Short mmCIF file of C-alpha atoms and ligand atoms in Angstrom, two decimals:
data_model
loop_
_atom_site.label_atom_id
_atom_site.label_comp_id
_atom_site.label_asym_id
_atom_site.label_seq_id
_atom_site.Cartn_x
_atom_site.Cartn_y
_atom_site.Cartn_z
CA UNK A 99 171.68 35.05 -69.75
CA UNK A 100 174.32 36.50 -72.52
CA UNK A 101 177.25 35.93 -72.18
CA UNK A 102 178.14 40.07 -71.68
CA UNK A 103 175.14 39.93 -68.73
CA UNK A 104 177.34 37.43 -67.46
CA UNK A 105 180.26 39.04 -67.50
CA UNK A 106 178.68 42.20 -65.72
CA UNK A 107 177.45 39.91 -62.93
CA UNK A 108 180.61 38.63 -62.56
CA UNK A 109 182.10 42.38 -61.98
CA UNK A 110 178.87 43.02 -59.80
CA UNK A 111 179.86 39.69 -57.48
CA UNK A 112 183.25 40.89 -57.19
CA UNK A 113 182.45 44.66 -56.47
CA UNK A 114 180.34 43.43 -53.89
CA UNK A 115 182.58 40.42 -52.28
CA UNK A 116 183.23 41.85 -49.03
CA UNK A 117 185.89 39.16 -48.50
CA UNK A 118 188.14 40.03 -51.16
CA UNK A 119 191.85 41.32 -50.52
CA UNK A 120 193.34 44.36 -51.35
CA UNK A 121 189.97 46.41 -51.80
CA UNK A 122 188.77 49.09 -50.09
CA UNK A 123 185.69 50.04 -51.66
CA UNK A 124 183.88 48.63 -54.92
CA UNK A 125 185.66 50.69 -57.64
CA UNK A 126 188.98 49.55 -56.64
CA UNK A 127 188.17 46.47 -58.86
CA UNK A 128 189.66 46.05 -61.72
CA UNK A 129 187.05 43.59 -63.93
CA UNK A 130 188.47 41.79 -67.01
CA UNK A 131 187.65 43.56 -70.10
CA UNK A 132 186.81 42.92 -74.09
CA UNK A 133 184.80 40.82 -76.72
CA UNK A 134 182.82 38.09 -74.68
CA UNK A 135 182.66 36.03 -77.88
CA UNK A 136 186.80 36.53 -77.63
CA UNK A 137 188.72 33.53 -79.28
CA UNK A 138 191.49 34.64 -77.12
CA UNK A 139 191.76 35.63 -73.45
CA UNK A 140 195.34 37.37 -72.42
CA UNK A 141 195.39 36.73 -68.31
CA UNK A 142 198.08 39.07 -66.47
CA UNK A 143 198.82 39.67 -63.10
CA UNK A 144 197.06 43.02 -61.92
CA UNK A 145 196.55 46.49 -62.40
CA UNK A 146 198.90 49.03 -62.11
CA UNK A 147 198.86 52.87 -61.50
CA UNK A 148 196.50 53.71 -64.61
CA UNK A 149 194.46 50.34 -64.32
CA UNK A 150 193.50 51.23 -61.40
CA UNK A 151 192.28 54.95 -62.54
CA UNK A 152 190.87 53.39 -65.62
CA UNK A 153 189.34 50.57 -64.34
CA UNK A 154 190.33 48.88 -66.97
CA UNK A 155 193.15 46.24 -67.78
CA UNK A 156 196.34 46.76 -69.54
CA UNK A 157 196.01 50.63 -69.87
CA UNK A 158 199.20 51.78 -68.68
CA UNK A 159 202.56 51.28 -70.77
CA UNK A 160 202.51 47.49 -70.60
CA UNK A 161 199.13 47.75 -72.27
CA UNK A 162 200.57 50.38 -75.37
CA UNK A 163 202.67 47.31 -75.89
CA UNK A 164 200.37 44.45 -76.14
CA UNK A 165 198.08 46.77 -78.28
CA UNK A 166 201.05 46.92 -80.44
CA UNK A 167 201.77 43.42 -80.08
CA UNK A 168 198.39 42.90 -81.18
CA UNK A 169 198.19 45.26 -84.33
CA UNK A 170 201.51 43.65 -85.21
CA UNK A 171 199.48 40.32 -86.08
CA UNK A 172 196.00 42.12 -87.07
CA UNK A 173 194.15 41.49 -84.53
CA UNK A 174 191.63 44.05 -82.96
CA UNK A 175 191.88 44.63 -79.14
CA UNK A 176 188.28 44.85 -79.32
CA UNK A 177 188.56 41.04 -80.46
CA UNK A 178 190.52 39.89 -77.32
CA UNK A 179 189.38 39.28 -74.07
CA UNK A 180 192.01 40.64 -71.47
CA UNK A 181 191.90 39.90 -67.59
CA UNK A 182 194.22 39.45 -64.86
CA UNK A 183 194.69 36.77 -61.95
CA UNK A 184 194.32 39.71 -59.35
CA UNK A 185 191.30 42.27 -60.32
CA UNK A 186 192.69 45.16 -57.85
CA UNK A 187 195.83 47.10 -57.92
CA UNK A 188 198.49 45.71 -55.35
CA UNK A 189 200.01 48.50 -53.46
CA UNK A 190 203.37 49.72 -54.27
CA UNK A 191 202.57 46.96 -57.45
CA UNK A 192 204.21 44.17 -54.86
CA UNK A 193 203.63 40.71 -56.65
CA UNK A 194 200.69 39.16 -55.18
CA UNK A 195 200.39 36.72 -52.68
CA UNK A 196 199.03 33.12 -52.53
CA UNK A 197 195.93 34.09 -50.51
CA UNK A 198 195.78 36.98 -52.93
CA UNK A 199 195.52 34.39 -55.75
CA UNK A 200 192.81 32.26 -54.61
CA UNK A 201 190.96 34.64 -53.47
CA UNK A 202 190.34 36.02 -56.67
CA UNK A 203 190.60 32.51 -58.81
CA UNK A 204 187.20 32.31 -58.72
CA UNK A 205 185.98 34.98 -60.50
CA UNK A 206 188.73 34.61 -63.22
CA UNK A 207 187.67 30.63 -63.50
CA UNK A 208 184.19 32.03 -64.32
CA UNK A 209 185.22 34.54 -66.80
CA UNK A 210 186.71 31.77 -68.71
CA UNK A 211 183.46 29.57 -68.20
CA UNK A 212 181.54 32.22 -69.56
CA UNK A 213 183.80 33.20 -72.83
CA UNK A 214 185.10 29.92 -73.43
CA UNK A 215 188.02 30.64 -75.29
CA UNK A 216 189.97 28.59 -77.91
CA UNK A 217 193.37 30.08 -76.51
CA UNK A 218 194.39 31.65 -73.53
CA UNK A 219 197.41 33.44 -73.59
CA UNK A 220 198.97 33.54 -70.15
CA UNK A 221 201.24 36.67 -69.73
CA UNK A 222 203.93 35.86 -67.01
CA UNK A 223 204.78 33.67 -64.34
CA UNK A 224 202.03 34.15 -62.01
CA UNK A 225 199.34 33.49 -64.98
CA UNK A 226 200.64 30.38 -66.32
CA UNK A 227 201.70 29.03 -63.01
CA UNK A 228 197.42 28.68 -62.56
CA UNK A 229 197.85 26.13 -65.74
CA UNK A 230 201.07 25.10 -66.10
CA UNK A 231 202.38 24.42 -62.16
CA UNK A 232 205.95 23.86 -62.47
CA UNK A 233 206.82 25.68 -65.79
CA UNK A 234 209.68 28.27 -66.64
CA UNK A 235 208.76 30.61 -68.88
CA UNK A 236 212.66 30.22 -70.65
CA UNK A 237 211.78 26.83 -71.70
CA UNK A 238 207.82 27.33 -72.53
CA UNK A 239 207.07 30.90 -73.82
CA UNK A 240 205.74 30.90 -77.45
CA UNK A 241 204.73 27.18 -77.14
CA UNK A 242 201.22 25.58 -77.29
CA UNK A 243 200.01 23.35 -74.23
CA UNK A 244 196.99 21.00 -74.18
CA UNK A 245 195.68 21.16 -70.69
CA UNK A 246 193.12 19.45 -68.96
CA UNK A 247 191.45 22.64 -67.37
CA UNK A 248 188.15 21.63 -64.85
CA UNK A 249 187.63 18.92 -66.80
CA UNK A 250 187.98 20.14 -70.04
CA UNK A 251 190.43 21.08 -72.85
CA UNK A 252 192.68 24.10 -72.61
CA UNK A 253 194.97 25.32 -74.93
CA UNK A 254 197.08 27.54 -73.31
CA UNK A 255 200.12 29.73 -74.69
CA UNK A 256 202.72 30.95 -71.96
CA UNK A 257 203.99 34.28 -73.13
CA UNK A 258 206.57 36.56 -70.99
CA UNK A 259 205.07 39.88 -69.79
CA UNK A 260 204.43 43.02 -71.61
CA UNK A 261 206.36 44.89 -68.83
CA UNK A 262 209.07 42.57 -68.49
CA UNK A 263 209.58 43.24 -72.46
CA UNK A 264 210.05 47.00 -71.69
CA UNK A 265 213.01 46.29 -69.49
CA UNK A 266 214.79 44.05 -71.32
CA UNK A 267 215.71 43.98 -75.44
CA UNK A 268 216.19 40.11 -75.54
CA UNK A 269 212.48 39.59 -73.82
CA UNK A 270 210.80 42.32 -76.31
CA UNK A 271 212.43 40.54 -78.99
CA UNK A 272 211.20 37.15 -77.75
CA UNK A 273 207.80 38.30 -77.21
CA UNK A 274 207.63 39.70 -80.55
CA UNK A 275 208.20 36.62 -82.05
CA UNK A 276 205.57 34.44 -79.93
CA UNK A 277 203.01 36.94 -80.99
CA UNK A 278 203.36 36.20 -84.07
CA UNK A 279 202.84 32.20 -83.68
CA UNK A 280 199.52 32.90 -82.37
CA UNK A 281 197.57 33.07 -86.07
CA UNK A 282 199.08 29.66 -87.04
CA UNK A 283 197.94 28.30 -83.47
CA UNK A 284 194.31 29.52 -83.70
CA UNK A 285 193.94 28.73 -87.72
CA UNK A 286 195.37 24.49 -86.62
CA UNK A 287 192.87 25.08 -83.75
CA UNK A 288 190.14 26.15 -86.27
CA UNK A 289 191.12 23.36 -89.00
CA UNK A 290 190.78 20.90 -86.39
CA UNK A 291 187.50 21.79 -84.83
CA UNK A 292 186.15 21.74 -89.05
CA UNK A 293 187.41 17.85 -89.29
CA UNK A 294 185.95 17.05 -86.38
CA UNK A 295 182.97 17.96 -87.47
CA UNK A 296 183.19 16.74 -90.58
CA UNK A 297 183.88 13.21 -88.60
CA UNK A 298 180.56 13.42 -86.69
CA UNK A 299 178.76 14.71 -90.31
CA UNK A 300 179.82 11.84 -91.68
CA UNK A 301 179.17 9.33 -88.97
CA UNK A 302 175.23 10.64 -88.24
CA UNK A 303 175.48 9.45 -92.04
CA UNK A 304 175.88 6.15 -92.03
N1 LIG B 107 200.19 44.37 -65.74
C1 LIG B 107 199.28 43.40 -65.56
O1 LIG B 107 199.61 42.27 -65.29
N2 LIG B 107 198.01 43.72 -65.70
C2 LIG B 107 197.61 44.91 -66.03
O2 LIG B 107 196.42 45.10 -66.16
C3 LIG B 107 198.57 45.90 -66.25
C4 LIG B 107 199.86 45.62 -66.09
#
């Protein structure tokens, strides 16, 4: 199967998970959205007001943002691959809940199988809590992480979110500035990948 058949199966699974939290009917999901060749995947937390209309993530005024965070380093939204850890809108946008979490987990664990990114750019606490257990965003945001992720390598880039950005000048200014790290972090990524295959050229060589 492609990897955008995939992808629609996965949104088909989830519309028709009766077991899920926080939906009432099928089109109150959410699914992830963008490129499925994406060298990037942004994870959030979930929709809002307008997600939830659009059925679509990052719509609403945290979304204008991290378009504009994205233009502001050239990069296409239709490049990106953009999800979040809960695929619903939570009512009254209450932060979700553990149960909430897992529940959903799985379908975001096979987005990623399916795209496999080079990055993924976690966008909050709740995100990079899945990969990064333990971490404050004050000390991590903007910084690259190696992770062991199901048995294989991760890189993984905490980032503060787009909406915490709009309410606060010092996080928009942050956030602007670990945006723009990102094309040095997925050019090393790319230069390594090359020498390592240059390494295996050369060794089917001798
Ligand atoms: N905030 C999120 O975390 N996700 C969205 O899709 C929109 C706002």
């Amino acid at each position: 199967m492609d990897k955008a058949k995939e992808l629609q199966k996965i949104k088909e699974d989830m519309e028709n998970d009766k077991n899920l939290p926080l939906v009432s009917k099928p089109e109150d999901i959410i699914p992830g959205d963008g490129n499925p060749d994406a060298e990037i995947v942004f994870i959030g937390e979930a929709g809002g007001y307008h997600e939830s209309i659009q059925r679509k993530p990052f719509v609403g005024n945290a979304g204008t943002l991290l378009n504009q965070l994205l233009k502001s380093i050239n990069i296409k939204r239709e490049k990106v691959y953009i999800t979040n850890m809960v695929k619903t809108r939570p009512p009254n946008n209450k932060d979700p809940l553990p149960e909430e979490l897992s529940a959903y987990a799985r379908y975001l664990d096979r987005e990623l199988e399916v795209i496999q990114p080079k990055v993924i750019v976690t966008l909050g606490r709740f995100s990079m809590a899945k990969f990064l257990p333990g971490a404050r965003i004050t000390g991590v945001h903007g910084k690259k992480f190696d992770v062991n992720w199901k048995g294989k390598e991760a890189v993984i880039v905490p980032m503060y979110h787009p909406a915490a950005a709009l309410r606060n000048g010092e996080v928009m200014r942050q956030i602007r500035e670990d945006f723009l790290k990102l094309p040095g972090i997925l050019e090393e990524l790319k230069n390594k990948e090359e020498s390592a295959e240059i390494e295996i050229e050369q060794m089917n060589l001798c």
